[in-house]
mmCIF file of C-alpha atoms and ligand atoms in Angstrom:
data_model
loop_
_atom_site.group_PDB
_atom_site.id
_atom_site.type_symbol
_atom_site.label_atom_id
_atom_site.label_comp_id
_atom_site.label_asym_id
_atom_site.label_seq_id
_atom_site.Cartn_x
_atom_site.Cartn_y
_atom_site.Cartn_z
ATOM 1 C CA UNK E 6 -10.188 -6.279 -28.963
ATOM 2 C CA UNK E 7 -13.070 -8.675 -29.840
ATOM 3 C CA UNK E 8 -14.315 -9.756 -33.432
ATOM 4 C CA UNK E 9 -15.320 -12.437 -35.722
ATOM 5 C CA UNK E 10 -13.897 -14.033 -38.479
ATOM 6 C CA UNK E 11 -15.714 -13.168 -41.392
ATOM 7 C CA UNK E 12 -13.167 -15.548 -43.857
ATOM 8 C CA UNK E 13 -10.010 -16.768 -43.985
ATOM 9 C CA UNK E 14 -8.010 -16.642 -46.949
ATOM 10 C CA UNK E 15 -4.424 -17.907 -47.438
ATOM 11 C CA UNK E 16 -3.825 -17.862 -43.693
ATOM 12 C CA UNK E 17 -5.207 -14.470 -43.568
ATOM 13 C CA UNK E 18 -8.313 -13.845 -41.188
ATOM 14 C CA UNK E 19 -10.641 -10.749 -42.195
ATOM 15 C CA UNK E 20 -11.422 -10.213 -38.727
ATOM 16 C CA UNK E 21 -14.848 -7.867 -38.008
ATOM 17 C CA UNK E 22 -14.923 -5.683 -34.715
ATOM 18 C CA UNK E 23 -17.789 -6.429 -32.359
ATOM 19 C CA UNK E 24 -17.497 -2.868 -31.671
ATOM 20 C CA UNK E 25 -17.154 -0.554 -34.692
ATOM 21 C CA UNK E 26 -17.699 -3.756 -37.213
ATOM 22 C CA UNK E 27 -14.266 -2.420 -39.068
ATOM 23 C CA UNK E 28 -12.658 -5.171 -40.929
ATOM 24 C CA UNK E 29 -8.688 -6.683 -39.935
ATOM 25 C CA UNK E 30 -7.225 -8.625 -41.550
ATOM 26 C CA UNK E 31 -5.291 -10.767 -39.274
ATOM 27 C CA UNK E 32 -2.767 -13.632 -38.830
ATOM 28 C CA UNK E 33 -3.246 -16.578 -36.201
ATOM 29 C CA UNK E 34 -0.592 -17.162 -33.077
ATOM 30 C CA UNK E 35 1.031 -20.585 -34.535
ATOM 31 C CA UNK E 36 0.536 -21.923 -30.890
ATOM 32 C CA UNK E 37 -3.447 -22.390 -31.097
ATOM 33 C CA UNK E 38 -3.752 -22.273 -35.013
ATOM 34 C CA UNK E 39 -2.056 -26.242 -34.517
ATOM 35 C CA UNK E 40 -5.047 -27.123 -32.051
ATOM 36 C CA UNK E 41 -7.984 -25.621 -33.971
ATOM 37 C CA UNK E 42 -7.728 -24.285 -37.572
ATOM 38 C CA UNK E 43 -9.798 -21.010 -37.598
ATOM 39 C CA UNK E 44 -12.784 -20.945 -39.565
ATOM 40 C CA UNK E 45 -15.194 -18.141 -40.313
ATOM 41 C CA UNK E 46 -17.802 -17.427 -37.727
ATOM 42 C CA UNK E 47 -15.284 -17.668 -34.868
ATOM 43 C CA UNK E 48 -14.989 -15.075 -32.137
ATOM 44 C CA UNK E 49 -11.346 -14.235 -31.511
ATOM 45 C CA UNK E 50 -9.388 -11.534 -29.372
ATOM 46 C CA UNK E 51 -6.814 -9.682 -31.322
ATOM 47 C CA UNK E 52 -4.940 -6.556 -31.716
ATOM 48 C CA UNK E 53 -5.026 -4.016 -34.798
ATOM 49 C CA UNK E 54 -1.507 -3.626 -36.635
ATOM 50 C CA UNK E 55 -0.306 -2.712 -39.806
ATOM 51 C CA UNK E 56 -0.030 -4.276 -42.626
ATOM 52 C CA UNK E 57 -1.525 -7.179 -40.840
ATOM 53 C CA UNK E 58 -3.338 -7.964 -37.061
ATOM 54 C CA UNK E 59 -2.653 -10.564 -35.077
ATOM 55 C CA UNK E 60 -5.465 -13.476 -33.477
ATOM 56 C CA UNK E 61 -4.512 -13.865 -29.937
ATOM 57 C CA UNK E 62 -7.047 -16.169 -29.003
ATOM 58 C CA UNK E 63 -9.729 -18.254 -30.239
ATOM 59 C CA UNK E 64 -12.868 -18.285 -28.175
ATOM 60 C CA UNK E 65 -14.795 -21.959 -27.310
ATOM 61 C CA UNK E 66 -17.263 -22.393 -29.871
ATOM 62 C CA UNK E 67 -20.995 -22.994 -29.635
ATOM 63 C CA UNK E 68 -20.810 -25.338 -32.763
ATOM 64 C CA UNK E 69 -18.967 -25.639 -35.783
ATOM 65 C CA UNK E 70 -19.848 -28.079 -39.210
ATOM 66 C CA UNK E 71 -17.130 -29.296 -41.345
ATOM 67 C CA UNK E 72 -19.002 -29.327 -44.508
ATOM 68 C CA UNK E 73 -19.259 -25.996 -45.083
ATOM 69 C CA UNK E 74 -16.532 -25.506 -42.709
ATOM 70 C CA UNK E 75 -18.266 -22.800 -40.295
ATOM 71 C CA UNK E 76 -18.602 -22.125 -36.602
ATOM 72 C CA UNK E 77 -21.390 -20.705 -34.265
ATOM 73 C CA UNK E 78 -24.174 -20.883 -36.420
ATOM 74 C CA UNK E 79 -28.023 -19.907 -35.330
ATOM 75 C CA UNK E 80 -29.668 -20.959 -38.246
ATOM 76 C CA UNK E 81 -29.257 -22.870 -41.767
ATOM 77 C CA UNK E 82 -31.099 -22.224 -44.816
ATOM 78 C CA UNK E 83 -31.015 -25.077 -46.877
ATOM 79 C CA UNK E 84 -31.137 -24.238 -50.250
ATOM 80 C CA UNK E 85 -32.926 -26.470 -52.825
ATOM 81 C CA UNK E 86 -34.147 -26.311 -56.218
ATOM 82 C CA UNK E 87 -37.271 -27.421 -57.197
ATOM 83 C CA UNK E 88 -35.282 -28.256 -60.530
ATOM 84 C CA UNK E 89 -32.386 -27.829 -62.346
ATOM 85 C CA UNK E 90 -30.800 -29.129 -60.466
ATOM 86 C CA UNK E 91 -33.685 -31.400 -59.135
ATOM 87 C CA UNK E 92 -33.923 -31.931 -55.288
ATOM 88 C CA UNK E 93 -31.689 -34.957 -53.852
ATOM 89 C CA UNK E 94 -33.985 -35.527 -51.017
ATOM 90 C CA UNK E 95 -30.932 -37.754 -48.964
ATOM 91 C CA UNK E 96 -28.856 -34.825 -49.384
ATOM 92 C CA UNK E 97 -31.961 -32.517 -47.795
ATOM 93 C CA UNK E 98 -32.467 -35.103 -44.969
ATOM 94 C CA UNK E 99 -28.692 -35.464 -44.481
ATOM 95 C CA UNK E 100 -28.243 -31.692 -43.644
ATOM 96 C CA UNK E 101 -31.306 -31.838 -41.401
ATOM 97 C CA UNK E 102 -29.433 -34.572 -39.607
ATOM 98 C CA UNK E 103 -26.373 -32.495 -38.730
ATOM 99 C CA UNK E 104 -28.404 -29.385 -38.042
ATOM 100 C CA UNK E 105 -30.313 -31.395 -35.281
ATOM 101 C CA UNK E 106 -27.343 -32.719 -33.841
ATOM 102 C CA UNK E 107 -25.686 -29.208 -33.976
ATOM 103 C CA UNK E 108 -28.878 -27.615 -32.459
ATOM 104 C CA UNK E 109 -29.184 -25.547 -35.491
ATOM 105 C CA UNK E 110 -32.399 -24.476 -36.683
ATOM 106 C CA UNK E 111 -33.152 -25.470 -40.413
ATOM 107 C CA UNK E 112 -35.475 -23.388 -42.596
ATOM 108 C CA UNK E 113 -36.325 -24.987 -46.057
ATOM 109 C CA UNK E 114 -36.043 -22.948 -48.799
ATOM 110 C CA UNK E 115 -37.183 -24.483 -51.938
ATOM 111 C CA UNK E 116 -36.126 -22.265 -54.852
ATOM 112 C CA UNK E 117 -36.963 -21.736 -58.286
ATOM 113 C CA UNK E 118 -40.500 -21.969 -58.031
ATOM 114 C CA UNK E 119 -40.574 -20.159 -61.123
ATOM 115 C CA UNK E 120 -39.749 -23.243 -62.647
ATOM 116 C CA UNK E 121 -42.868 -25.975 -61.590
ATOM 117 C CA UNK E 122 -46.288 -25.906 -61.188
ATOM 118 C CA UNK E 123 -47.493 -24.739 -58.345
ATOM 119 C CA UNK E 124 -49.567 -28.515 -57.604
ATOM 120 C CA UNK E 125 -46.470 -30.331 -56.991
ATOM 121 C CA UNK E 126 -45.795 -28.642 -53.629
ATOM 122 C CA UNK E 127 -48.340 -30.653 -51.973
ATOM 123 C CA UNK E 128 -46.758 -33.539 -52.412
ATOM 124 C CA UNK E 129 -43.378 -32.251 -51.031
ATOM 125 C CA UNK E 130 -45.353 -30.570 -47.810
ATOM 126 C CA UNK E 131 -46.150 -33.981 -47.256
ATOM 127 C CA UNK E 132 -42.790 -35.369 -47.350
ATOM 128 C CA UNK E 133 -42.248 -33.171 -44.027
ATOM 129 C CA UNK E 134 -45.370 -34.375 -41.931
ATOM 130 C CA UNK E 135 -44.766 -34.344 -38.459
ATOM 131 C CA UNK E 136 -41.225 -32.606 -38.431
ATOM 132 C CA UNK E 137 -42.214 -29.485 -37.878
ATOM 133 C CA UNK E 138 -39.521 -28.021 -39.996
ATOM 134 C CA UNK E 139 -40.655 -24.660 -41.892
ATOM 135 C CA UNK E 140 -40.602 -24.980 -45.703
ATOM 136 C CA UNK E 141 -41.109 -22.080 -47.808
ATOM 137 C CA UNK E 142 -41.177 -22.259 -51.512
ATOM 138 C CA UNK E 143 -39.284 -19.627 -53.167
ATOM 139 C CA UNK E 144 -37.929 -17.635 -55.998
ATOM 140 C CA UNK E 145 -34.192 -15.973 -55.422
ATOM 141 C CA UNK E 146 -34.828 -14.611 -58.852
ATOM 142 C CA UNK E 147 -37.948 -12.809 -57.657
ATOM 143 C CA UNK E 148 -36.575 -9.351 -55.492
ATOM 144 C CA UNK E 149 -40.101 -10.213 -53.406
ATOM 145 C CA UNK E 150 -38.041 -12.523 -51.212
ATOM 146 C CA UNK E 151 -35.995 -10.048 -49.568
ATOM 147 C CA UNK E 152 -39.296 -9.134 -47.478
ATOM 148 C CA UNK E 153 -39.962 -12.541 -46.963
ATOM 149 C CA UNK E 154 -36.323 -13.197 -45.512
ATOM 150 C CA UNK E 155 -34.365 -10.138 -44.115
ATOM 151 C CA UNK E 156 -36.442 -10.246 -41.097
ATOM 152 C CA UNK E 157 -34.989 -13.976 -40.008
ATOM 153 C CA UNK E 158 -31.781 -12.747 -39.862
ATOM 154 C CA UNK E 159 -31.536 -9.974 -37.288
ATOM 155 C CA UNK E 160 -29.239 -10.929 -34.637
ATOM 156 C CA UNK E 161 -28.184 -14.870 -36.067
ATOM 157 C CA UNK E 162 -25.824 -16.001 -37.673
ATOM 158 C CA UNK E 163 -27.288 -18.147 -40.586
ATOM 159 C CA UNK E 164 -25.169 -20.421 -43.281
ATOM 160 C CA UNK E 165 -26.703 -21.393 -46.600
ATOM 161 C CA UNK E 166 -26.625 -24.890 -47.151
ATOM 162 C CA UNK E 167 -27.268 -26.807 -50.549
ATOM 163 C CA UNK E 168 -26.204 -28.686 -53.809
ATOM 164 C CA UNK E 169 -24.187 -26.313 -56.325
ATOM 165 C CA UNK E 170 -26.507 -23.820 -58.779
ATOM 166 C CA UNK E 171 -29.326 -24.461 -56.172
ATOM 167 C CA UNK E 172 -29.115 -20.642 -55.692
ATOM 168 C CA UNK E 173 -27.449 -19.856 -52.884
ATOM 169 C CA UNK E 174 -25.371 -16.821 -54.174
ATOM 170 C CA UNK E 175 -28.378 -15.757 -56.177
ATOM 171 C CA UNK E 176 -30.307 -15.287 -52.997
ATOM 172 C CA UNK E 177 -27.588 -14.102 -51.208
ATOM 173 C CA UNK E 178 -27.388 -11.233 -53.689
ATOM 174 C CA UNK E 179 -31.131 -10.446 -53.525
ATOM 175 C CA UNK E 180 -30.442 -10.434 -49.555
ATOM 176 C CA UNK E 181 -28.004 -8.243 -50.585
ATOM 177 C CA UNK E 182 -29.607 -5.791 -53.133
ATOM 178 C CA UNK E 183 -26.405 -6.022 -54.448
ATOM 179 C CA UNK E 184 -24.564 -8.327 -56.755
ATOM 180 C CA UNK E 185 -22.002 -9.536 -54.117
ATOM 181 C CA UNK E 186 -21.316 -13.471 -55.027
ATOM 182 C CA UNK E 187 -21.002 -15.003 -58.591
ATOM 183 C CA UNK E 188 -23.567 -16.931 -59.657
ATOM 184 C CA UNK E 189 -23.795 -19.098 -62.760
ATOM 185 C CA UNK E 190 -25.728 -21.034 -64.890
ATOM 186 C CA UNK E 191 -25.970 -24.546 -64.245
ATOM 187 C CA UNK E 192 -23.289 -26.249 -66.384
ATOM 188 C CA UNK E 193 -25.091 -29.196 -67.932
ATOM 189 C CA UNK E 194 -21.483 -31.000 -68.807
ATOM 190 C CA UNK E 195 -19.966 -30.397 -64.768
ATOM 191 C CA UNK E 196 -23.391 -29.980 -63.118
ATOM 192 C CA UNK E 197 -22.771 -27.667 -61.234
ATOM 193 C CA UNK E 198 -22.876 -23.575 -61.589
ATOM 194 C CA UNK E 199 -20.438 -22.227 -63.782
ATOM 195 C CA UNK E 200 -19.652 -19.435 -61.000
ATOM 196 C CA UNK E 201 -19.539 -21.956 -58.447
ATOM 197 C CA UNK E 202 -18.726 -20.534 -55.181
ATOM 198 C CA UNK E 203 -15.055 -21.672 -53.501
ATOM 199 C CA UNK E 204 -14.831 -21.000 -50.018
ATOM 200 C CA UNK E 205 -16.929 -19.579 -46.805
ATOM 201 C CA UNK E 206 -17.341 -16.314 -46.598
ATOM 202 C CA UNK E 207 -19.719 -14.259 -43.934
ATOM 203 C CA UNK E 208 -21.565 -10.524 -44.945
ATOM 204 C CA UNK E 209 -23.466 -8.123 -43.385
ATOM 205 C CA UNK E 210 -27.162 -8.488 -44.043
ATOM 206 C CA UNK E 211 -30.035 -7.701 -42.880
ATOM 207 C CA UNK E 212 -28.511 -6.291 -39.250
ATOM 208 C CA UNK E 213 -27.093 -10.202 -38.828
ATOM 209 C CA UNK E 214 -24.504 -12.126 -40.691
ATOM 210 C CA UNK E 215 -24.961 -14.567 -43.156
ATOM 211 C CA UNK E 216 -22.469 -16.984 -44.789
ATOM 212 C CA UNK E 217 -22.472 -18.470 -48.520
ATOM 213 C CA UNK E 218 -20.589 -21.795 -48.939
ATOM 214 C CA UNK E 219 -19.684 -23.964 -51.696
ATOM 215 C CA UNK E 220 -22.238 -26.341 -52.426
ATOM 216 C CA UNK E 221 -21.823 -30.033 -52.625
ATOM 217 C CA UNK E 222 -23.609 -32.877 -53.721
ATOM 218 C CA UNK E 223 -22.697 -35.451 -51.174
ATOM 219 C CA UNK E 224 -22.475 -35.061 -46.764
ATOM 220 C CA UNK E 225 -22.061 -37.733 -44.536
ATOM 221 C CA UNK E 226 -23.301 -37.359 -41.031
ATOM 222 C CA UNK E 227 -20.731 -38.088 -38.735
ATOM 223 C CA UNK E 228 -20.462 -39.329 -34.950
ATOM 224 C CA UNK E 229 -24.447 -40.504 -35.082
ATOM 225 C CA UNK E 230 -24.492 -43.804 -32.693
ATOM 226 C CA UNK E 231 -27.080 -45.625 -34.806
ATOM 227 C CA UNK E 232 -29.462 -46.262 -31.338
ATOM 228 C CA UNK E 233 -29.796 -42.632 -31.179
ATOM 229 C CA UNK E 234 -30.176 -41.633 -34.640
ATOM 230 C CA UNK E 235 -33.919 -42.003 -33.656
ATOM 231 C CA UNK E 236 -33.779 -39.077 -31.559
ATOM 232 C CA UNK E 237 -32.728 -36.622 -34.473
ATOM 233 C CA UNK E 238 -36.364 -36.994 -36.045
ATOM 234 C CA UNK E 239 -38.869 -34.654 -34.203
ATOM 235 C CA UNK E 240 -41.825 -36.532 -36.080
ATOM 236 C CA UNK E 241 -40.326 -39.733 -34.134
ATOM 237 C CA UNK E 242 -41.024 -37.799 -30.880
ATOM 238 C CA UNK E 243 -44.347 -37.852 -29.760
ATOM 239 C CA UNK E 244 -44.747 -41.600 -29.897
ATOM 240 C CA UNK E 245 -40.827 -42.426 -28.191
ATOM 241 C CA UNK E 246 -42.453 -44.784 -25.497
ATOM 242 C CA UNK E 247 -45.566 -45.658 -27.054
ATOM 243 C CA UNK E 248 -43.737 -48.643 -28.796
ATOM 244 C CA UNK E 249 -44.324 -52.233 -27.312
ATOM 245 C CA UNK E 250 -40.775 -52.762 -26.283
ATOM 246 C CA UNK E 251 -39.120 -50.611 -24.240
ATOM 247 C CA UNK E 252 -35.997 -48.839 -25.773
ATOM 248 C CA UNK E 253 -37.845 -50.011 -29.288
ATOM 249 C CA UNK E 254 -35.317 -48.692 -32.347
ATOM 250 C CA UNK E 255 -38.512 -48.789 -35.153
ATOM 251 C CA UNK E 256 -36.623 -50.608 -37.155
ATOM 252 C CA UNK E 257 -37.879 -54.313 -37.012
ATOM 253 C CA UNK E 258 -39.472 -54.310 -33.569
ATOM 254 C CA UNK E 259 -43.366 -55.440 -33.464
ATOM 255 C CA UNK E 260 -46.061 -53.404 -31.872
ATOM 256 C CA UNK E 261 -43.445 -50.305 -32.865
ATOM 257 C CA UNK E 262 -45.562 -47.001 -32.275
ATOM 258 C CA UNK E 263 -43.878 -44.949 -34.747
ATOM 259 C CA UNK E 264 -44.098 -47.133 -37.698
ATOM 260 C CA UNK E 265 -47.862 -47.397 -36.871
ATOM 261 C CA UNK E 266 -47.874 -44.161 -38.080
ATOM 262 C CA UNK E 267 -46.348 -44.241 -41.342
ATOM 263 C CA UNK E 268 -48.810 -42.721 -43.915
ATOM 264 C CA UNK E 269 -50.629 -40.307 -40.862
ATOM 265 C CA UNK E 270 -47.911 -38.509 -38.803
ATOM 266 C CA UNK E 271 -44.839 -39.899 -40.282
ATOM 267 C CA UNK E 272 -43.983 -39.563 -43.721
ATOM 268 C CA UNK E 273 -43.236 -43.006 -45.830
ATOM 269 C CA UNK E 274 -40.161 -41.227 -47.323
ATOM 270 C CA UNK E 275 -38.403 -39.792 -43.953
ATOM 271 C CA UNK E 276 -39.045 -43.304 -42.569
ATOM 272 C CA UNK E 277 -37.585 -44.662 -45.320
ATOM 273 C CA UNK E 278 -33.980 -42.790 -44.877
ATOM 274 C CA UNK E 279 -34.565 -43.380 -41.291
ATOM 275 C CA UNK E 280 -34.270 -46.995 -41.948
ATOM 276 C CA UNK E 281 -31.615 -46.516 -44.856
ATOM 277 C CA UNK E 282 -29.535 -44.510 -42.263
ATOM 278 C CA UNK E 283 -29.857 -46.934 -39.473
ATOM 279 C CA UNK E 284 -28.835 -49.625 -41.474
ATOM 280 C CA UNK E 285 -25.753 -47.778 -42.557
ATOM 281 C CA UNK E 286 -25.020 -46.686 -38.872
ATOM 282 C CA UNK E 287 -25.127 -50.300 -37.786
ATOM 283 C CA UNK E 288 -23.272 -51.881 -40.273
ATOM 284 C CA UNK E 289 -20.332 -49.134 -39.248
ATOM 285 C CA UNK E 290 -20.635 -49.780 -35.671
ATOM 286 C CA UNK E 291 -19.768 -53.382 -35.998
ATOM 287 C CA UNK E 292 -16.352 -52.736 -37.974
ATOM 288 C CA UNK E 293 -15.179 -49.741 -35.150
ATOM 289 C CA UNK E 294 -13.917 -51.950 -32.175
ATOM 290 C CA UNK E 295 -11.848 -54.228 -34.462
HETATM 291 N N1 GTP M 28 -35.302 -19.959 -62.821
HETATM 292 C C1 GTP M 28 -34.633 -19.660 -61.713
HETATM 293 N N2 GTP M 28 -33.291 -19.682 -61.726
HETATM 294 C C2 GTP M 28 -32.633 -19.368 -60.608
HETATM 295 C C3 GTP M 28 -33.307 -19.012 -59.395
HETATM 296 N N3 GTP M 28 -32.389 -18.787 -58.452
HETATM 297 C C4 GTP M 28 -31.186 -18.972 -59.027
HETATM 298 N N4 GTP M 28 -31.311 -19.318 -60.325
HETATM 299 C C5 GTP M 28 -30.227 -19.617 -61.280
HETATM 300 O O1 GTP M 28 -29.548 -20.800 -60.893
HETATM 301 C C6 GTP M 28 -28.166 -20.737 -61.285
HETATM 302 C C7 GTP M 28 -27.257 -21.109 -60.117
HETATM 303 O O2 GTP M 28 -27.378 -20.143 -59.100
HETATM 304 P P1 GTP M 28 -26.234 -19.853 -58.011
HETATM 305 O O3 GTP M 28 -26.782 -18.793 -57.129
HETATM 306 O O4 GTP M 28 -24.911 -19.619 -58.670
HETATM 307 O O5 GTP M 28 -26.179 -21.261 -57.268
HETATM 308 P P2 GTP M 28 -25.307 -21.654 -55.978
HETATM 309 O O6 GTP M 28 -26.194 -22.418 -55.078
HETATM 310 O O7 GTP M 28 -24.644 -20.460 -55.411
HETATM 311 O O8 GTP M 28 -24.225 -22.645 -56.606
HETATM 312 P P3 GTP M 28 -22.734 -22.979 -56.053
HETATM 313 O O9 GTP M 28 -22.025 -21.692 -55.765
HETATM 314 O O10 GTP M 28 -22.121 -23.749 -57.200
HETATM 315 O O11 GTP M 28 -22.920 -23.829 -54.847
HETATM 316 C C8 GTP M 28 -27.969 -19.312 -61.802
HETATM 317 O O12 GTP M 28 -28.022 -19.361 -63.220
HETATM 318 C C9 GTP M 28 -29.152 -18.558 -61.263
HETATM 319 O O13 GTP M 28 -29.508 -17.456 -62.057
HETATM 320 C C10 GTP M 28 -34.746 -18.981 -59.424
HETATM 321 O O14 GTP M 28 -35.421 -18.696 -58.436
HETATM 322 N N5 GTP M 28 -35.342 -19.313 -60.599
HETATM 323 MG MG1 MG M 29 -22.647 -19.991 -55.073
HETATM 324 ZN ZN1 ZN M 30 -40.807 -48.234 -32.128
#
């Protein structure tokens, strides 16, 4: 039989049935669990038993991310409040970083809009120029959002990304029309929500699955040679050959097309954690052959 893991916990997989969407909890054969560890969003073969089923095999994966620990993801909401917490912008641009090189689609979702004015999303439209990326400005509080939402997920399977008491479980819940996931205040001592969610878990929503993670405040984006961390920012894209020299980085390079268009189709801030980024990437790529 064919399912997917909808979370593992304790070395126990609560495996769904393509077919009749019943729920198994399974072990894992040792023999592949020491290749791959299992995570949720994997499609397995297995066989029913009682008390517990057993994972035969572990199908190739489309993708996985490490941080949250997921596999064969459609699409990623990122999840950020407008305040409390207030928005880490590296942490924003580091997620859309892995979801371009995972070929996952990103959909901003800037929550608690309940809690600003509505002239300072200008500002952060602005921020976005050229990417293309869809931001929508949002209230999980506000049971309005289902409409706006339910519809995307139909047939993906999406993961919400973000910093902890952004809101993730709140909108989850809304998704839900249920209370499903804890949510909790933001603790102003730990800074983070005092219901803070611990591990991966994917539900049923919305005929499509969706996963809540943990949130963190910190992801590193791994495996990025720094020559082709250009390629990761669409808003880079229409100009790639337009720059004076060829195979131009736009970092320091004169007659560089892209930063010509700093303050008109590229936004100051993106290019600045472009530069921020390849700097980093550099600097790591001269310690890795010693
Ligand atoms: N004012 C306001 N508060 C919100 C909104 N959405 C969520 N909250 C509150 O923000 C706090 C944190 O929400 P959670 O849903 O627990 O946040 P989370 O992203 O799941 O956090 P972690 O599980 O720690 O990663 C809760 O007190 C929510 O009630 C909103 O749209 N407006
Ligand atoms: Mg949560
Ligand atoms: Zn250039």
């Amino acid at each position: 039989m064919e399912g997917i893991i909808m979370k593992g916990v304790g070395g126990l997989y609560y495996v769904r049935d393509l077919t009749d969407g019943t729920v198994t909890p399974c072990r894992a054969r040792g023999k592949f669990r020491r290749q791959t560890a299992p995570l949720p969003g994997d499609l397995v073969s297995y066989e029913r038993a009682v008390p517990e089923g057993i994972i035969n095999e572990l199908k190739s994966r489309r993708n996985d991310l490490i941080r949250p620990a997921i596999a064969n993801i459609t699409q990623a909401f990122l999840v950020f409040a407008l305040a409390e917490p207030d928005i880490n912008w590296d942490l924003l641009n580091h997620f859309l970083l892995v979801m371009e090189q995972k070929a996952i689609r990103p959909l901003i979702l800037l929550n608690k809009k309940d809690l600003v004015p509505e002239e300072t999303r200008q500002a952060i439209i602005q921020r976005f120029l050229g990417t293309g990326y869809e931001l929508l400005f949002i209230s999980a509080l506000d049971p309005l959002v289902r409409e706006l939402l339910t519809g995307r997920l139909k047939d993906e399977v999406t993961v919400l990304c973000g910093p902890s008491g952004a809101g993730k479980s709140t909108l989850l819940n809304q998704l839900l029309g249920e209370e499903k996931m804890e949510t909790g205040v933001v603790s102003e001592k730990i800074g983070r929500g005092k219901h803070t969610t611990r591990h991966t878990e994917l539900v049923e929503v919305g005929e499509g699955l969706l996963a809540d993670t943990p949130g963190f405040s910190n992801i590193e984006p791994q495996g990025i040679p720094y020559r082709e961390l250009k390629d990761l920012f669409p808003e880079f894209q229409p100009f790639e050959g337009e720059c004076r020299f060829n195979g131009c980085l736009h970092d320091r390079e004169p007659g560089c097309a892209v930063k010509a268009q700093i303050g008109t189709a590229v936004s100051p801030e993106r290019y600045d954690y472009y530069q921020r980024m390849f700097l980093k990437l550099k600097e790591e790529d001269k310690y890795k052959w010693d």
